[in-house]
C-alpha cells in the first residue's frame, strides 16, 4: 500500500486490502471507476458534443443506494439458470469460426476468433436486433485507450469521433428497440424496468448503458480468453492435462482468471479519512486497487506464480471485483471461456504457440490482453481426420 505521486493514486496491492476496499462501496466509492485517466482536450470535447454524447453513471460507477436498487431490478438475466440458453449459440459460433481455419495449420486467434465472438454474444444477450448488431460491430472503439490509457492529442481526436459515432448509433438503435419494447434480451429488460421504475432506472442510465455494457462485456471477455490460451499453451503440462481430462476445464478457466485476468486494476475514491493496510488515506484520496497483484499475493496463495489447475481456491481471485459491484456478467464470461476451451481441446489439442511472439498489450492501466495470439498445428493430425 503506497502513494504514487506519478499516478496520483494510492496503490493497493495485498489480497486482503484489495478485498476490504471492494467490500465497502460507501467508504470507497466507485464513482471514479470510468474517469478518463488522461483528460480530453477541449477539441475532443467539441467533437463529442457534436454527436450529443452524454455518458452518465451506469452501474459500475453508481453510488448507493441507487446502485443496489438498480442492480436488483436488472439481475435476473445474469443468473446461471437464465444463461444456459445462450450456451448452444456460443458453441455454434466457436465451431463456425474454427471451421474457417481448422485445415490451415496456423491462425491468429485474437483476429480470427476471440475478438469477435464475445461481441456477438454480448449483442445476443442484450437482444439487439441483427441489423443493429451489424451497425454496432463497425465501431472498434478504442474505449480502453480512451478511458485508461495515455492517448496523444491526435489519438484523442480520432477516438472522440469514433466514440461519438458509437454513442449516436447505440442511441438510434435503442430508440428503435423502445418503439416496441416487447423483445427478449437484457436491454429490453432494462427498457421495461425504466418504464416501470423510472426513478431507479432513469433515461440517462438507459442511454449510457447501451454503450457501456458493450465495453464491459466485449473486450474483457476477449482478453480473458486470449490470456487463458496464452497461459495454458505457455505451460504445456497444464494444456496437456486439460486435453487428457476435459473435466478440468472449469478449474483451468478459474486458474487462468487468477494468474492472467483481463482486468488488472480498478479504481475507487475515499469518501472519508480512512486507513488501508495501516496507511492513512485522506478523504478524496483516489485508490488504484491492483487485482493482478492481489491474485498473486503469497500471503494468500500457495505458490502464487505456479499455474495449478488443481488449486481448490482459484475462484477466490478478485478479477471480477468483489462485493456489491462484483461483475454481473462473470458467468457469461466463464461460460464462453469454458466453451472455447472445450472446443479447442477436442478439435485442436495439438496446437502450440508460434515461435517468437511477444505479449503486446494496449498501453493502459486496467485492461490486459495480447494484441495477437498466433498458434500453429499440423492439420493432418486433426482428431476429426481420424475420428470425425
Ligand atoms: C463490473 C470484470 C465480463 C458486465 C465489473 C467489474 C470488474 C469486471 C472488475 C467491477 C467490479 C467492482 O467494482 O467490484 C470483468 C471481467 C470480465 C467481465 C474480467 C471477463 C472476463 C463481463 C460481461 C458482462 C459484464 C460479459 C455483461 C454481459 C458487468 C456489469 C458490471 C461489471 C454490468 C457492473 C456491476 C455493478 O457495478 O454492480 N466487471 N467483467 N462483465 N461487469 Fe464485468
GROMACS .gro file of N, CA and C in nm, residues 255-341:
model
  261
  255UNK      N    1  -0.831  -2.074  -1.278
  255UNK     CA    2  -0.689  -2.050  -1.250
  255UNK      C    3  -0.632  -1.947  -1.349
  256UNK      N    4  -0.679  -1.953  -1.474
  256UNK     CA    5  -0.630  -1.854  -1.572
  256UNK      C    6  -0.685  -1.715  -1.539
  257UNK      N    7  -0.809  -1.708  -1.490
  257UNK     CA    8  -0.861  -1.577  -1.448
  257UNK      C    9  -0.780  -1.523  -1.331
  258UNK      N   10  -0.727  -1.614  -1.250
  258UNK     CA   11  -0.643  -1.570  -1.137
  258UNK      C   12  -0.508  -1.519  -1.185
  259UNK      N   13  -0.435  -1.604  -1.260
  259UNK     CA   14  -0.297  -1.563  -1.295
  259UNK      C   15  -0.290  -1.466  -1.411
  260UNK      N   16  -0.395  -1.462  -1.494
  260UNK     CA   17  -0.388  -1.377  -1.614
  260UNK      C   18  -0.524  -1.315  -1.643
  261UNK      N   19  -0.578  -1.249  -1.544
  261UNK     CA   20  -0.709  -1.186  -1.562
  261UNK      C   21  -0.702  -1.072  -1.662
  262UNK      N   22  -0.818  -1.034  -1.713
  262UNK     CA   23  -0.817  -0.929  -1.816
  262UNK      C   24  -0.840  -0.790  -1.757
  263UNK      N   25  -0.882  -0.782  -1.631
  263UNK     CA   26  -0.884  -0.652  -1.562
  263UNK      C   27  -0.779  -0.662  -1.452
  264UNK      N   28  -0.676  -0.583  -1.464
  264UNK     CA   29  -0.566  -0.596  -1.369
  264UNK      C   30  -0.573  -0.494  -1.256
  265UNK      N   31  -0.648  -0.385  -1.276
  265UNK     CA   32  -0.658  -0.284  -1.171
  265UNK      C   33  -0.790  -0.209  -1.188
  266UNK      N   34  -0.845  -0.164  -1.077
  266UNK     CA   35  -0.973  -0.092  -1.082
  266UNK      C   36  -0.963   0.027  -0.988
  267UNK      N   37  -1.064   0.115  -0.988
  267UNK     CA   38  -1.047   0.239  -0.909
  267UNK      C   39  -1.162   0.266  -0.812
  268UNK      N   40  -1.126   0.335  -0.704
  268UNK     CA   41  -1.223   0.380  -0.605
  268UNK      C   42  -1.176   0.516  -0.554
  269UNK      N   43  -1.265   0.586  -0.481
  269UNK     CA   44  -1.226   0.714  -0.421
  269UNK      C   45  -1.276   0.715  -0.276
  270UNK      N   46  -1.189   0.756  -0.183
  270UNK     CA   47  -1.226   0.753  -0.041
  270UNK      C   48  -1.325   0.866  -0.011
  271UNK      N   49  -1.436   0.832   0.056
  271UNK     CA   50  -1.537   0.934   0.086
  271UNK      C   51  -1.514   0.996   0.223
  272UNK      N   52  -1.413   0.946   0.297
  272UNK     CA   53  -1.382   1.000   0.429
  272UNK      C   54  -1.235   0.968   0.458
  273UNK      N   55  -1.180   1.034   0.562
  273UNK     CA   56  -1.045   0.996   0.603
  273UNK      C   57  -1.050   0.851   0.650
  274UNK      N   58  -0.953   0.773   0.611
  274UNK     CA   59  -0.956   0.632   0.650
  274UNK      C   60  -0.815   0.573   0.647
  275UNK      N   61  -0.810   0.442   0.657
  275UNK     CA   62  -0.681   0.372   0.662
  275UNK      C   63  -0.695   0.239   0.588
  276UNK      N   64  -0.596   0.205   0.507
  276UNK     CA   65  -0.596   0.072   0.443
  276UNK      C   66  -0.458   0.012   0.465
  277UNK      N   67  -0.454  -0.111   0.515
  277UNK     CA   68  -0.326  -0.178   0.538
  277UNK      C   69  -0.232  -0.095   0.625
  278UNK      N   70  -0.289  -0.021   0.722
  278UNK     CA   71  -0.206   0.057   0.814
  278UNK      C   72  -0.160   0.191   0.757
  279UNK      N   73  -0.204   0.223   0.635
  279UNK     CA   74  -0.164   0.352   0.574
  279UNK      C   75  -0.284   0.446   0.572
  280UNK      N   76  -0.261   0.570   0.618
  280UNK     CA   77  -0.372   0.667   0.625
  280UNK      C   78  -0.403   0.721   0.485
  281UNK      N   79  -0.532   0.731   0.454
  281UNK     CA   80  -0.575   0.786   0.325
  281UNK      C   81  -0.670   0.902   0.354
  282UNK      N   82  -0.648   1.019   0.294
  282UNK     CA   83  -0.737   1.132   0.321
  282UNK      C   84  -0.867   1.120   0.243
  283UNK      N   85  -0.970   1.187   0.295
  283UNK     CA   86  -1.096   1.197   0.220
  283UNK      C   87  -1.066   1.249   0.080
  284UNK      N   88  -1.124   1.189  -0.023
  284UNK     CA   89  -1.098   1.233  -0.160
  284UNK      C   90  -0.978   1.165  -0.223
  285UNK      N   91  -0.904   1.084  -0.143
  285UNK     CA   92  -0.789   1.012  -0.200
  285UNK      C   93  -0.836   0.911  -0.303
  286UNK      N   94  -0.765   0.906  -0.417
  286UNK     CA   95  -0.803   0.811  -0.522
  286UNK      C   96  -0.724   0.683  -0.503
  287UNK      N   97  -0.791   0.569  -0.519
  287UNK     CA   98  -0.722   0.441  -0.499
  287UNK      C   99  -0.716   0.363  -0.630
  288UNK      N  100  -0.599   0.306  -0.653
  288UNK     CA  101  -0.585   0.212  -0.765
  288UNK      C  102  -0.569   0.075  -0.700
  289UNK      N  103  -0.669  -0.010  -0.717
  289UNK     CA  104  -0.664  -0.140  -0.650
  289UNK      C  105  -0.622  -0.247  -0.752
  290UNK      N  106  -0.511  -0.310  -0.723
  290UNK     CA  107  -0.447  -0.392  -0.826
  290UNK      C  108  -0.482  -0.541  -0.806
  291UNK      N  109  -0.585  -0.584  -0.880
  291UNK     CA  110  -0.629  -0.723  -0.866
  291UNK      C  111  -0.520  -0.821  -0.908
  292UNK      N  112  -0.444  -0.785  -1.012
  292UNK     CA  113  -0.341  -0.877  -1.062
  292UNK      C  114  -0.240  -0.907  -0.952
  293UNK      N  115  -0.214  -0.808  -0.871
  293UNK     CA  116  -0.118  -0.827  -0.763
  293UNK      C  117  -0.182  -0.907  -0.649
  294UNK      N  118  -0.305  -0.871  -0.612
  294UNK     CA  119  -0.377  -0.947  -0.508
  294UNK      C  120  -0.387  -1.094  -0.546
  295UNK      N  121  -0.409  -1.119  -0.675
  295UNK     CA  122  -0.427  -1.257  -0.722
  295UNK      C  123  -0.299  -1.338  -0.711
  296UNK      N  124  -0.188  -1.272  -0.685
  296UNK     CA  125  -0.061  -1.345  -0.671
  296UNK      C  126   0.005  -1.314  -0.538
  297UNK      N  127  -0.074  -1.270  -0.441
  297UNK     CA  128  -0.019  -1.236  -0.310
  297UNK      C  129   0.017  -1.364  -0.234
  298UNK      N  130   0.144  -1.382  -0.206
  298UNK     CA  131   0.192  -1.503  -0.137
  298UNK      C  132   0.137  -1.519   0.003
  299UNK      N  133   0.082  -1.410   0.060
  299UNK     CA  134   0.020  -1.424   0.194
  299UNK      C  135  -0.110  -1.501   0.182
  300UNK      N  136  -0.170  -1.500   0.066
  300UNK     CA  137  -0.299  -1.567   0.049
  300UNK      C  138  -0.287  -1.697  -0.031
  301UNK      N  139  -0.203  -1.695  -0.135
  301UNK     CA  140  -0.197  -1.809  -0.228
  301UNK      C  141  -0.072  -1.891  -0.203
  302UNK      N  142  -0.086  -2.020  -0.208
  302UNK     CA  143   0.032  -2.108  -0.201
  302UNK      C  144   0.097  -2.110  -0.340
  303UNK      N  145   0.227  -2.100  -0.347
  303UNK     CA  146   0.299  -2.096  -0.475
  303UNK      C  147   0.224  -2.009  -0.578
  304UNK      N  148   0.213  -1.882  -0.549
  304UNK     CA  149   0.122  -1.797  -0.630
  304UNK      C  150   0.158  -1.788  -0.778
  305UNK      N  151   0.286  -1.807  -0.812
  305UNK     CA  152   0.321  -1.793  -0.954
  305UNK      C  153   0.300  -1.922  -1.034
  306UNK      N  154   0.276  -2.032  -0.964
  306UNK     CA  155   0.253  -2.159  -1.037
  306UNK      C  156   0.114  -2.159  -1.100
  307UNK      N  157   0.105  -2.218  -1.220
  307UNK     CA  158  -0.027  -2.239  -1.278
  307UNK      C  159  -0.071  -2.378  -1.235
  308UNK      N  160  -0.164  -2.380  -1.142
  308UNK     CA  161  -0.205  -2.507  -1.081
  308UNK      C  162  -0.354  -2.526  -1.105
  309UNK      N  163  -0.384  -2.608  -1.207
  309UNK     CA  164  -0.526  -2.621  -1.242
  309UNK      C  165  -0.603  -2.710  -1.144
  310UNK      N  166  -0.531  -2.761  -1.041
  310UNK     CA  167  -0.598  -2.838  -0.936
  310UNK      C  168  -0.622  -2.753  -0.810
  311UNK      N  169  -0.581  -2.626  -0.813
  311UNK     CA  170  -0.593  -2.539  -0.696
  311UNK      C  171  -0.740  -2.532  -0.653
  312UNK      N  172  -0.768  -2.557  -0.525
  312UNK     CA  173  -0.911  -2.563  -0.491
  312UNK      C  174  -0.970  -2.426  -0.456
  313UNK      N  175  -0.885  -2.324  -0.439
  313UNK     CA  176  -0.943  -2.192  -0.407
  313UNK      C  177  -0.922  -2.090  -0.520
  314UNK      N  178  -0.895  -2.139  -0.643
  314UNK     CA  179  -0.866  -2.045  -0.752
  314UNK      C  180  -0.979  -1.943  -0.770
  315UNK      N  181  -1.104  -1.987  -0.747
  315UNK     CA  182  -1.218  -1.897  -0.770
  315UNK      C  183  -1.225  -1.781  -0.670
  316UNK      N  184  -1.135  -1.780  -0.572
  316UNK     CA  185  -1.128  -1.665  -0.480
  316UNK      C  186  -1.059  -1.544  -0.545
  317UNK      N  187  -1.014  -1.559  -0.670
  317UNK     CA  188  -0.945  -1.446  -0.734
  317UNK      C  189  -1.037  -1.323  -0.737
  318UNK      N  190  -0.975  -1.206  -0.756
  318UNK     CA  191  -1.053  -1.081  -0.749
  318UNK      C  192  -1.068  -1.015  -0.887
  319UNK      N  193  -1.046  -1.095  -0.992
  319UNK     CA  194  -1.053  -1.041  -1.128
  319UNK      C  195  -1.190  -0.980  -1.160
  320UNK      N  196  -1.297  -1.036  -1.104
  320UNK     CA  197  -1.431  -0.980  -1.127
  320UNK      C  198  -1.470  -0.879  -1.019
  321UNK      N  199  -1.375  -0.833  -0.938
  321UNK     CA  200  -1.408  -0.746  -0.826
  321UNK      C  201  -1.467  -0.830  -0.714
  322UNK      N  202  -1.533  -0.763  -0.621
  322UNK     CA  203  -1.588  -0.834  -0.505
  322UNK      C  204  -1.695  -0.747  -0.441
  323UNK      N  205  -1.796  -0.809  -0.381
  323UNK     CA  206  -1.896  -0.732  -0.305
  323UNK      C  207  -2.006  -0.676  -0.393
  324UNK      N  208  -2.057  -0.560  -0.352
  324UNK     CA  209  -2.179  -0.505  -0.413
  324UNK      C  210  -2.170  -0.486  -0.564
  325UNK      N  211  -2.051  -0.451  -0.613
  325UNK     CA  212  -2.037  -0.423  -0.756
  325UNK      C  213  -1.976  -0.540  -0.833
  326UNK      N  214  -1.961  -0.654  -0.769
  326UNK     CA  215  -1.892  -0.763  -0.840
  326UNK      C  216  -1.957  -0.783  -0.977
  327UNK      N  217  -1.872  -0.814  -1.074
  327UNK     CA  218  -1.915  -0.824  -1.213
  327UNK      C  219  -2.046  -0.901  -1.228
  328UNK      N  220  -2.145  -0.839  -1.290
  328UNK     CA  221  -2.272  -0.909  -1.313
  328UNK      C  222  -2.258  -1.012  -1.424
  329UNK      N  223  -2.164  -0.989  -1.515
  329UNK     CA  224  -2.150  -1.078  -1.632
  329UNK      C  225  -2.051  -1.191  -1.612
  330UNK      N  226  -2.007  -1.213  -1.489
  330UNK     CA  227  -1.898  -1.311  -1.468
  330UNK      C  228  -1.935  -1.451  -1.520
  331UNK      N  229  -2.062  -1.489  -1.506
  331UNK     CA  230  -2.096  -1.624  -1.550
  331UNK      C  231  -2.112  -1.636  -1.702
  332UNK      N  232  -2.136  -1.524  -1.768
  332UNK     CA  233  -2.136  -1.526  -1.915
  332UNK      C  234  -1.992  -1.545  -1.962
  333UNK      N  235  -1.902  -1.468  -1.903
  333UNK     CA  236  -1.761  -1.477  -1.943
  333UNK      C  237  -1.708  -1.618  -1.917
  334UNK      N  238  -1.739  -1.671  -1.799
  334UNK     CA  239  -1.692  -1.806  -1.767
  334UNK      C  240  -1.747  -1.908  -1.866
  335UNK      N  241  -1.875  -1.895  -1.898
  335UNK     CA  242  -1.935  -1.991  -1.990
  335UNK      C  243  -1.866  -1.985  -2.126
  336UNK      N  244  -1.843  -1.864  -2.176
  336UNK     CA  245  -1.776  -1.852  -2.306
  336UNK      C  246  -1.637  -1.914  -2.301
  337UNK      N  247  -1.564  -1.884  -2.194
  337UNK     CA  248  -1.426  -1.935  -2.185
  337UNK      C  249  -1.424  -2.088  -2.177
  338UNK      N  250  -1.521  -2.145  -2.107
  338UNK     CA  251  -1.528  -2.292  -2.098
  338UNK      C  252  -1.558  -2.353  -2.234
  339UNK      N  253  -1.655  -2.293  -2.305
  339UNK     CA  254  -1.693  -2.348  -2.435
  339UNK      C  255  -1.574  -2.340  -2.531
  340UNK      N  256  -1.504  -2.226  -2.534
  340UNK     CA  257  -1.390  -2.212  -2.625
  340UNK      C  258  -1.284  -2.318  -2.593
  341UNK      N  259  -1.255  -2.332  -2.464
  341UNK     CA  260  -1.150  -2.428  -2.426
  341UNK      C  261  -1.193  -2.569  -2.463
   0.00000   0.00000   0.00000
